[in-house]
């Protein structure tokens, strides 16, 4: 046991030689200074962050205010309704303009036709035209009679029926006032003529 005690004493002496209270004191003072410097640095950073936070809060408030719709500007719904109303008005005006342009074009065409008719009437000779019509009518009547068509007159000396002589020699009486279309009426007359 005495060996153990002597060994313990030896370890204590060696440890005492290794321990230097002045060195420990300097280490503690250094650590305290570092803690104070670190605390001062953190407080300074915290102050800067707080200052930045205040500036950013002011910027945020200003942005919120500028993002709000001013009272003089209509709401989104009112604006959309106004835009729709203006679009409808625009379409209505465009239709009115188109209708007016169409009417103008129609009236211009009518005016051109009336001017042309006026010129034709200025150069028109009724006596000469009447002569042409009389000669043409008589000639046409002669041709129609030769083909087997003749006009029958009523009591008032008005044309009332058409007499059709077929190739077989039969005579058919067809009334002039027929409800058929002109094409069907003509087809009927020719069918009777060639039968």
PDB file of C-alpha atoms in Angstrom:
ATOM      1  CA  UNK A   1       0.000   0.000   0.000  1.00  0.00           C
ATOM      2  CA  UNK A   2       2.815   2.296   0.581  1.00  0.00           C
ATOM      3  CA  UNK A   3       3.786   1.828  -3.047  1.00  0.00           C
ATOM      4  CA  UNK A   4       0.387   3.031  -4.050  1.00  0.00           C
ATOM      5  CA  UNK A   5       0.587   6.081  -1.837  1.00  0.00           C
ATOM      6  CA  UNK A   6       3.970   6.941  -3.095  1.00  0.00           C
ATOM      7  CA  UNK A   7       2.752   6.621  -6.657  1.00  0.00           C
ATOM      8  CA  UNK A   8      -0.244   8.834  -5.913  1.00  0.00           C
ATOM      9  CA  UNK A   9       2.032  11.443  -4.367  1.00  0.00           C
ATOM     10  CA  UNK A  10       4.269  11.264  -7.368  1.00  0.00           C
ATOM     11  CA  UNK A  11       1.267  11.849  -9.701  1.00  0.00           C
ATOM     12  CA  UNK A  12       0.118  14.783  -7.516  1.00  0.00           C
ATOM     13  CA  UNK A  13       3.584  16.337  -7.606  1.00  0.00           C
ATOM     14  CA  UNK A  14       3.722  15.965 -11.356  1.00  0.00           C
ATOM     15  CA  UNK A  15       0.277  17.496 -11.648  1.00  0.00           C
ATOM     16  CA  UNK A  16       1.197  20.349  -9.370  1.00  0.00           C
ATOM     17  CA  UNK A  17       4.218  21.006 -11.572  1.00  0.00           C
ATOM     18  CA  UNK A  18       1.932  21.079 -14.614  1.00  0.00           C
ATOM     19  CA  UNK A  19      -0.577  23.453 -12.993  1.00  0.00           C
ATOM     20  CA  UNK A  20       0.249  27.064 -13.319  1.00  0.00           C
ATOM     21  CA  UNK A  21      -2.333  29.333 -11.606  1.00  0.00           C
ATOM     22  CA  UNK A  22      -1.248  32.389 -13.545  1.00  0.00           C
ATOM     23  CA  UNK A  23      -1.705  30.597 -16.845  1.00  0.00           C
ATOM     24  CA  UNK A  24      -5.174  29.422 -15.742  1.00  0.00           C
ATOM     25  CA  UNK A  25      -6.049  32.962 -14.693  1.00  0.00           C
ATOM     26  CA  UNK A  26      -4.970  34.319 -18.096  1.00  0.00           C
ATOM     27  CA  UNK A  27      -7.071  31.652 -19.857  1.00  0.00           C
ATOM     28  CA  UNK A  28     -10.143  32.562 -17.761  1.00  0.00           C
ATOM     29  CA  UNK A  29      -9.645  36.307 -18.422  1.00  0.00           C
ATOM     30  CA  UNK A  30      -9.219  35.607 -22.135  1.00  0.00           C
ATOM     31  CA  UNK A  31     -12.402  33.528 -22.196  1.00  0.00           C
ATOM     32  CA  UNK A  32     -14.345  36.269 -20.389  1.00  0.00           C
ATOM     33  CA  UNK A  33     -13.077  38.889 -22.876  1.00  0.00           C
ATOM     34  CA  UNK A  34     -14.091  36.677 -25.801  1.00  0.00           C
ATOM     35  CA  UNK A  35     -17.573  36.203 -24.274  1.00  0.00           C
ATOM     36  CA  UNK A  36     -17.886  40.012 -23.759  1.00  0.00           C
ATOM     37  CA  UNK A  37     -16.694  40.701 -27.335  1.00  0.00           C
ATOM     38  CA  UNK A  38     -19.057  38.043 -28.695  1.00  0.00           C
ATOM     39  CA  UNK A  39     -21.965  39.491 -26.662  1.00  0.00           C
ATOM     40  CA  UNK A  40     -21.159  43.036 -27.912  1.00  0.00           C
ATOM     41  CA  UNK A  41     -20.957  41.732 -31.500  1.00  0.00           C
ATOM     42  CA  UNK A  42     -24.345  39.962 -31.137  1.00  0.00           C
ATOM     43  CA  UNK A  43     -25.950  43.084 -29.644  1.00  0.00           C
ATOM     44  CA  UNK A  44     -24.564  45.180 -32.507  1.00  0.00           C
ATOM     45  CA  UNK A  45     -25.873  42.654 -35.092  1.00  0.00           C
ATOM     46  CA  UNK A  46     -29.225  42.528 -33.300  1.00  0.00           C
ATOM     47  CA  UNK A  47     -29.435  46.334 -33.409  1.00  0.00           C
ATOM     48  CA  UNK A  48     -28.628  46.340 -37.138  1.00  0.00           C
ATOM     49  CA  UNK A  49     -31.230  43.625 -37.768  1.00  0.00           C
ATOM     50  CA  UNK A  50     -33.792  45.592 -35.756  1.00  0.00           C
ATOM     51  CA  UNK A  51     -33.000  48.748 -37.791  1.00  0.00           C
ATOM     52  CA  UNK A  52     -33.313  46.771 -41.051  1.00  0.00           C
ATOM     53  CA  UNK A  53     -36.583  45.263 -39.821  1.00  0.00           C
ATOM     54  CA  UNK A  54     -38.007  48.734 -39.149  1.00  0.00           C
ATOM     55  CA  UNK A  55     -36.950  49.936 -42.616  1.00  0.00           C
ATOM     56  CA  UNK A  56     -38.414  46.828 -44.277  1.00  0.00           C
ATOM     57  CA  UNK A  57     -41.659  47.223 -42.283  1.00  0.00           C
ATOM     58  CA  UNK A  58     -41.979  50.810 -43.521  1.00  0.00           C
ATOM     59  CA  UNK A  59     -41.308  49.637 -47.093  1.00  0.00           C
ATOM     60  CA  UNK A  60     -43.920  46.885 -46.679  1.00  0.00           C
ATOM     61  CA  UNK A  61     -46.532  49.341 -45.404  1.00  0.00           C
ATOM     62  CA  UNK A  62     -45.776  51.717 -48.279  1.00  0.00           C
ATOM     63  CA  UNK A  63     -46.084  48.815 -50.759  1.00  0.00           C
ATOM     64  CA  UNK A  64     -49.396  47.742 -49.174  1.00  0.00           C
ATOM     65  CA  UNK A  65     -50.734  51.283 -49.478  1.00  0.00           C
ATOM     66  CA  UNK A  66     -49.612  51.620 -53.104  1.00  0.00           C
ATOM     67  CA  UNK A  67     -51.088  48.191 -53.922  1.00  0.00           C
ATOM     68  CA  UNK A  68     -54.513  49.228 -52.626  1.00  0.00           C
ATOM     69  CA  UNK A  69     -56.948  50.553 -55.223  1.00  0.00           C
ATOM     70  CA  UNK A  70     -57.416  54.316 -54.760  1.00  0.00           C
ATOM     71  CA  UNK A  71     -60.965  55.463 -54.034  1.00  0.00           C
ATOM     72  CA  UNK A  72     -61.034  57.424 -57.293  1.00  0.00           C
ATOM     73  CA  UNK A  73     -60.464  54.185 -59.279  1.00  0.00           C
ATOM     74  CA  UNK A  74     -63.544  51.961 -59.705  1.00  0.00           C
ATOM     75  CA  UNK A  75     -63.616  48.461 -58.240  1.00  0.00           C
ATOM     76  CA  UNK A  76     -62.662  45.456 -60.356  1.00  0.00           C
ATOM     77  CA  UNK A  77     -66.338  44.496 -60.798  1.00  0.00           C
ATOM     78  CA  UNK A  78     -67.322  48.043 -61.790  1.00  0.00           C
ATOM     79  CA  UNK A  79     -64.371  48.214 -64.193  1.00  0.00           C
ATOM     80  CA  UNK A  80     -65.327  44.860 -65.785  1.00  0.00           C
ATOM     81  CA  UNK A  81     -68.951  46.008 -66.134  1.00  0.00           C
ATOM     82  CA  UNK A  82     -67.818  49.276 -67.749  1.00  0.00           C
ATOM     83  CA  UNK A  83     -65.544  47.387 -70.162  1.00  0.00           C
ATOM     84  CA  UNK A  84     -68.418  45.027 -71.101  1.00  0.00           C
ATOM     85  CA  UNK A  85     -70.755  47.981 -71.585  1.00  0.00           C
ATOM     86  CA  UNK A  86     -68.210  49.740 -73.810  1.00  0.00           C
ATOM     87  CA  UNK A  87     -67.637  46.515 -75.806  1.00  0.00           C
ATOM     88  CA  UNK A  88     -71.389  46.174 -76.372  1.00  0.00           C
ATOM     89  CA  UNK A  89     -71.569  49.834 -77.393  1.00  0.00           C
ATOM     90  CA  UNK A  90     -68.633  49.303 -79.751  1.00  0.00           C
ATOM     91  CA  UNK A  91     -70.344  46.280 -81.362  1.00  0.00           C
ATOM     92  CA  UNK A  92     -73.595  48.205 -81.678  1.00  0.00           C
ATOM     93  CA  UNK A  93     -71.806  51.147 -83.294  1.00  0.00           C
ATOM     94  CA  UNK A  94     -69.916  48.826 -85.648  1.00  0.00           C
ATOM     95  CA  UNK A  95     -73.212  47.215 -86.694  1.00  0.00           C
ATOM     96  CA  UNK A  96     -74.816  50.641 -87.202  1.00  0.00           C
ATOM     97  CA  UNK A  97     -71.853  51.766 -89.305  1.00  0.00           C
ATOM     98  CA  UNK A  98     -71.997  48.560 -91.350  1.00  0.00           C
ATOM     99  CA  UNK A  99     -75.748  48.972 -91.887  1.00  0.00           C
ATOM    100  CA  UNK A 100     -75.258  52.608 -92.887  1.00  0.00           C
ATOM    101  CA  UNK A 101     -72.467  51.642 -95.322  1.00  0.00           C
ATOM    102  CA  UNK A 102     -74.668  48.915 -96.835  1.00  0.00           C
ATOM    103  CA  UNK A 103     -77.555  51.351 -97.181  1.00  0.00           C
ATOM    104  CA  UNK A 104     -75.222  53.934 -98.756  1.00  0.00           C
ATOM    105  CA  UNK A 105     -73.910  51.356-101.234  1.00  0.00           C
ATOM    106  CA  UNK A 106     -77.480  50.310-102.069  1.00  0.00           C
ATOM    107  CA  UNK A 107     -78.571  53.917-102.580  1.00  0.00           C
ATOM    108  CA  UNK A 108     -75.479  54.638-104.702  1.00  0.00           C
ATOM    109  CA  UNK A 109     -76.302  51.618-106.876  1.00  0.00           C
ATOM    110  CA  UNK A 110     -79.928  52.781-107.129  1.00  0.00           C
ATOM    111  CA  UNK A 111     -78.749  56.291-108.044  1.00  0.00           C
ATOM    112  CA  UNK A 112     -76.449  54.901-110.750  1.00  0.00           C
ATOM    113  CA  UNK A 113     -79.340  52.801-112.122  1.00  0.00           C
ATOM    114  CA  UNK A 114     -81.652  55.831-112.097  1.00  0.00           C
ATOM    115  CA  UNK A 115     -79.030  57.974-113.874  1.00  0.00           C
ATOM    116  CA  UNK A 116     -78.631  55.275-116.514  1.00  0.00           C
ATOM    117  CA  UNK A 117     -82.409  54.999-116.900  1.00  0.00           C
ATOM    118  CA  UNK A 118     -82.615  58.799-117.163  1.00  0.00           C
ATOM    119  CA  UNK A 119     -80.017  58.785-119.951  1.00  0.00           C
ATOM    120  CA  UNK A 120     -81.866  55.978-121.720  1.00  0.00           C
ATOM    121  CA  UNK A 121     -85.146  57.905-121.450  1.00  0.00           C
ATOM    122  CA  UNK A 122     -83.497  61.024-122.857  1.00  0.00           C
ATOM    123  CA  UNK A 123     -82.410  59.035-125.944  1.00  0.00           C
ATOM    124  CA  UNK A 124     -85.646  57.046-126.136  1.00  0.00           C
ATOM    125  CA  UNK A 125     -87.892  57.555-129.150  1.00  0.00           C
ATOM    126  CA  UNK A 126     -91.340  56.130-128.306  1.00  0.00           C
ATOM    127  CA  UNK A 127     -92.654  56.298-131.838  1.00  0.00           C
ATOM    128  CA  UNK A 128     -89.718  54.343-133.221  1.00  0.00           C
ATOM    129  CA  UNK A 129     -89.970  51.732-130.457  1.00  0.00           C
ATOM    130  CA  UNK A 130     -93.710  51.355-131.051  1.00  0.00           C
ATOM    131  CA  UNK A 131     -93.049  50.636-134.716  1.00  0.00           C
ATOM    132  CA  UNK A 132     -90.494  47.972-133.820  1.00  0.00           C
ATOM    133  CA  UNK A 133     -92.879  46.365-131.320  1.00  0.00           C
ATOM    134  CA  UNK A 134     -95.739  46.299-133.830  1.00  0.00           C
ATOM    135  CA  UNK A 135     -93.654  44.686-136.514  1.00  0.00           C
ATOM    136  CA  UNK A 136     -92.158  42.192-134.069  1.00  0.00           C
ATOM    137  CA  UNK A 137     -95.518  41.264-132.571  1.00  0.00           C
ATOM    138  CA  UNK A 138     -97.115  40.591-135.917  1.00  0.00           C
ATOM    139  CA  UNK A 139     -94.141  38.525-137.023  1.00  0.00           C
ATOM    140  CA  UNK A 140     -94.111  36.516-133.805  1.00  0.00           C
ATOM    141  CA  UNK A 141     -97.854  35.843-134.068  1.00  0.00           C
ATOM    142  CA  UNK A 142     -97.386  34.568-137.607  1.00  0.00           C
ATOM    143  CA  UNK A 143     -94.536  32.255-136.499  1.00  0.00           C
ATOM    144  CA  UNK A 144     -96.556  30.939-133.534  1.00  0.00           C
ATOM    145  CA  UNK A 145     -99.548  30.251-135.791  1.00  0.00           C
ATOM    146  CA  UNK A 146     -97.284  28.365-138.166  1.00  0.00           C
ATOM    147  CA  UNK A 147     -96.103  26.192-135.266  1.00  0.00           C
ATOM    148  CA  UNK A 148     -99.684  25.391-134.239  1.00  0.00           C
ATOM    149  CA  UNK A 149    -100.344  27.991-131.534  1.00  0.00           C
ATOM    150  CA  UNK A 150    -103.182  30.508-131.856  1.00  0.00           C
ATOM    151  CA  UNK A 151    -104.895  32.897-129.428  1.00  0.00           C
ATOM    152  CA  UNK A 152    -108.649  32.711-128.820  1.00  0.00           C
ATOM    153  CA  UNK A 153    -110.490  35.904-127.846  1.00  0.00           C
ATOM    154  CA  UNK A 154    -113.401  36.224-125.413  1.00  0.00           C
ATOM    155  CA  UNK A 155    -116.555  38.408-125.620  1.00  0.00           C
ATOM    156  CA  UNK A 156    -114.681  41.559-124.620  1.00  0.00           C
ATOM    157  CA  UNK A 157    -112.045  40.984-127.290  1.00  0.00           C
ATOM    158  CA  UNK A 158    -109.432  39.963-124.691  1.00  0.00           C
ATOM    159  CA  UNK A 159    -107.039  37.004-125.104  1.00  0.00           C
ATOM    160  CA  UNK A 160    -108.432  34.248-122.879  1.00  0.00           C
ATOM    161  CA  UNK A 161    -107.219  30.878-124.253  1.00  0.00           C
ATOM    162  CA  UNK A 162    -104.538  29.362-126.413  1.00  0.00           C
ATOM    163  CA  UNK A 163    -105.478  26.929-129.177  1.00  0.00           C
ATOM    164  CA  UNK A 164    -102.805  24.281-129.644  1.00  0.00           C
ATOM    165  CA  UNK A 165    -102.875  22.129-132.825  1.00  0.00           C
ATOM    166  CA  UNK A 166    -100.950  18.917-132.286  1.00  0.00           C
ATOM    167  CA  UNK A 167     -99.057  17.084-135.021  1.00  0.00           C
ATOM    168  CA  UNK A 168    -101.850  14.509-135.130  1.00  0.00           C
ATOM    169  CA  UNK A 169    -104.344  17.268-135.978  1.00  0.00           C
ATOM    170  CA  UNK A 170    -106.084  17.451-132.593  1.00  0.00           C
ATOM    171  CA  UNK A 171    -106.927  20.919-131.234  1.00  0.00           C
ATOM    172  CA  UNK A 172    -106.527  21.632-127.497  1.00  0.00           C
ATOM    173  CA  UNK A 173    -107.912  24.661-125.691  1.00  0.00           C
ATOM    174  CA  UNK A 174    -105.642  25.847-122.780  1.00  0.00           C
ATOM    175  CA  UNK A 175    -106.682  28.810-120.553  1.00  0.00           C
ATOM    176  CA  UNK A 176    -104.190  31.721-120.355  1.00  0.00           C
ATOM    177  CA  UNK A 177    -104.674  32.344-116.627  1.00  0.00           C
ATOM    178  CA  UNK A 178    -103.219  29.095-115.355  1.00  0.00           C
ATOM    179  CA  UNK A 179    -101.862  28.607-111.806  1.00  0.00           C
ATOM    180  CA  UNK A 180     -98.843  26.671-113.080  1.00  0.00           C
ATOM    181  CA  UNK A 181     -95.367  28.113-113.143  1.00  0.00           C
ATOM    182  CA  UNK A 182     -94.253  29.579-116.455  1.00  0.00           C
ATOM    183  CA  UNK A 183     -91.834  26.678-117.067  1.00  0.00           C
ATOM    184  CA  UNK A 184     -94.547  24.049-116.439  1.00  0.00           C
ATOM    185  CA  UNK A 185     -97.045  25.975-118.586  1.00  0.00           C
ATOM    186  CA  UNK A 186     -94.571  26.165-121.472  1.00  0.00           C
ATOM    187  CA  UNK A 187     -93.737  22.455-121.123  1.00  0.00           C
ATOM    188  CA  UNK A 188     -97.454  21.587-121.223  1.00  0.00           C
ATOM    189  CA  UNK A 189     -97.974  23.637-124.410  1.00  0.00           C
ATOM    190  CA  UNK A 190     -95.020  22.013-126.193  1.00  0.00           C
ATOM    191  CA  UNK A 191     -96.079  18.510-125.097  1.00  0.00           C
ATOM    192  CA  UNK A 192     -99.524  19.106-126.606  1.00  0.00           C
ATOM    193  CA  UNK A 193     -98.015  20.571-129.806  1.00  0.00           C
ATOM    194  CA  UNK A 194     -95.744  17.557-130.461  1.00  0.00           C
ATOM    195  CA  UNK A 195     -98.342  14.895-129.545  1.00  0.00           C
TER     196      UNK A 195
END
